[in-house]
Amino acid sequence: MKKIIFSLKKNSFKNWEEVLDNPKPITLEKFQTGTVIINKKGTLNPEHPLAQDIKDEELDVPILAYCIHHKEYGDYLLDAGLDYSYYHDPLGGIKEPHADEFIQKKNQNISFHLEKRRIDLKGVFLSHLHPDHIAGIRELPKNIPYVMGKGEFKEYKPEIYGNFLKNLSIIYEIEFSRANEMPPLGPSVDLLGDGSLWAIWTPGHTPGHMSFLVNSFNNPVLLTMDACFIHENLEKAVAPSSYTWDVEKAQQTLEKIIDFLNKYPQVKVLCGHECKYDYIEPKME
Ligand SMILES: [Zn+2]
């Protein structure tokens, strides 16, 4: 597999105010591709002083992927979710001893959602390389660009979780060190070059983790991906510690997200494994 640096478009926006003042013809759709059981203890870091009362409690949370539709530039996927392999087998055919178990109902797999809507993908942006976010690649077209944050491979363990990237010949990596600082969130990249879709470096869960901002006419949406698993992370201001590469960095990132949401209350937020809130974008004119 060849790694190529993702070429950054010239950033013509100085700050988030300017971005949000210039919404674009982009809409967002959410697909559930399966379910995973996580524990509340760890979804909220139990070591954090604000999370002392967190109980040992299992949560069934969705495994999500998003599709964005841009009037001019077409359809892109944000994460791949799960492929059909999990419908009959919670391990998705992975024989490794530490493979994760997921639950999938009939017709939840990512290509089912895409085919049903006749979506012709132009590319895939991956928040990070955990199996519940990339297993779906196995049933997606391989002749389109796959893009992720640089540094993500540091924590990628295909020999433990399954090698979901094995049929990709090229991977594009975003060098956030060369991206514009967009306070309070930090290095952010205008993915399509018109301010419609942003990748924001949100390290902690993994080293190259990215969140996304979809700047649509109807309302801008921040997709935290796994920088924040559920809404309670935001409410309690406590980041996750389970499946987390660097808990301290994850907490710093969560606090930046909270600052951003307080500063721009017009932005809706969806968390990586959100179960409570549903979001349906009205149809684009
Ligand atoms: Zn993850």
PDB file of N, CA and C and ligand atoms in Angstrom, residues 128 130 133 205 226, ligand 1:
ATOM      1  N   HIS A 128     -10.778   7.468  11.858  1.00  0.00           N
ATOM      2  CA  HIS A 128      -9.668   6.715  12.453  1.00  0.00           C
ATOM      3  C   HIS A 128      -9.805   5.258  12.033  1.00  0.00           C
ATOM      4  N   HIS A 130     -10.180   2.257  13.748  1.00  0.00           N
ATOM      5  CA  HIS A 130     -10.767   1.177  14.553  1.00  0.00           C
ATOM      6  C   HIS A 130     -11.756   0.390  13.680  1.00  0.00           C
ATOM      7  N   HIS A 133     -15.207   1.401  12.351  1.00  0.00           N
ATOM      8  CA  HIS A 133     -15.242   2.553  11.444  1.00  0.00           C
ATOM      9  C   HIS A 133     -14.717   2.221  10.050  1.00  0.00           C
ATOM     10  N   HIS A 205      -8.272   9.915  21.080  1.00  0.00           N
ATOM     11  CA  HIS A 205      -8.849   8.578  20.884  1.00  0.00           C
ATOM     12  C   HIS A 205      -7.818   7.727  20.120  1.00  0.00           C
ATOM     13  N   ASP A 226     -15.213   9.654  17.187  1.00  0.00           N
ATOM     14  CA  ASP A 226     -14.958   9.083  18.514  1.00  0.00           C
ATOM     15  C   ASP A 226     -14.187  10.003  19.470  1.00  0.00           C
TER      16      ASP A 226
HETATM   17 ZN    ZN B   1     -12.833   4.219  17.815  1.00  0.00          ZN
END
